[in-house]
Coordinates of C-alpha atoms in Angstrom, one line a residue:
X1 CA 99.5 32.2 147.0
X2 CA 100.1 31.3 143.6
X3 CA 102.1 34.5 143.0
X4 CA 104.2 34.0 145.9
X5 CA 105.5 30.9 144.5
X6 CA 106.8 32.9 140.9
X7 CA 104.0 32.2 138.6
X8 CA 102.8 34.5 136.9
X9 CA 99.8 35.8 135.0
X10 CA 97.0 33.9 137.5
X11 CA 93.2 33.7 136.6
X12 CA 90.4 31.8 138.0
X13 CA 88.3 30.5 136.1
X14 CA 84.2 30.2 135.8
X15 CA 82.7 28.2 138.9
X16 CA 82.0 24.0 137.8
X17 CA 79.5 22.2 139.8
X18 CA 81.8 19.2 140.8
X19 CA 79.8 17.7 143.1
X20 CA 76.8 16.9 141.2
X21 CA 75.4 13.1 141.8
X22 CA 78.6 12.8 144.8
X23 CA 77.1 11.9 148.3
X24 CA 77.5 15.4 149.3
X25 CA 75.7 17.3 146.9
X26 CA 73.0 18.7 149.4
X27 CA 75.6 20.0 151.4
X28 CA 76.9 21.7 148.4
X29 CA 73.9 23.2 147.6
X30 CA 73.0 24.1 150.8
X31 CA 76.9 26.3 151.6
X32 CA 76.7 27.2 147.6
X33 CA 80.2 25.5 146.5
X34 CA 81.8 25.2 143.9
X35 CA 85.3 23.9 142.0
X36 CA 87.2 26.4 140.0
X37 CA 89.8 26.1 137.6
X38 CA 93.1 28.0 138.4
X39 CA 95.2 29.3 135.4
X40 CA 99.4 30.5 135.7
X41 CA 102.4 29.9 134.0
X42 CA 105.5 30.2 135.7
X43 CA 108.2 32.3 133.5

């Protein structure tokens, strides 16, 4: 998706527990999820 809208040179980053202490987090744990960082530039 990123691509499509011209940028360029995409990564994704490592996977950050962002729901740690949130009201959620057992059902985070439970499905495995996780936040990651997305990294482009557009030329």
């Amino acid at each position: 998706m990123l691509e499509g809208t011209g940028f360029v040179d995409v990564r994704i980053g490592e996977p950050v527990d962002t729901f740690g202490g949130a009201g959620g987090e057992a059902n985070a744990r439970a499905f495995d999820v996780s936040g990651y960082s997305f990294f482009a530039r557009k030329p």
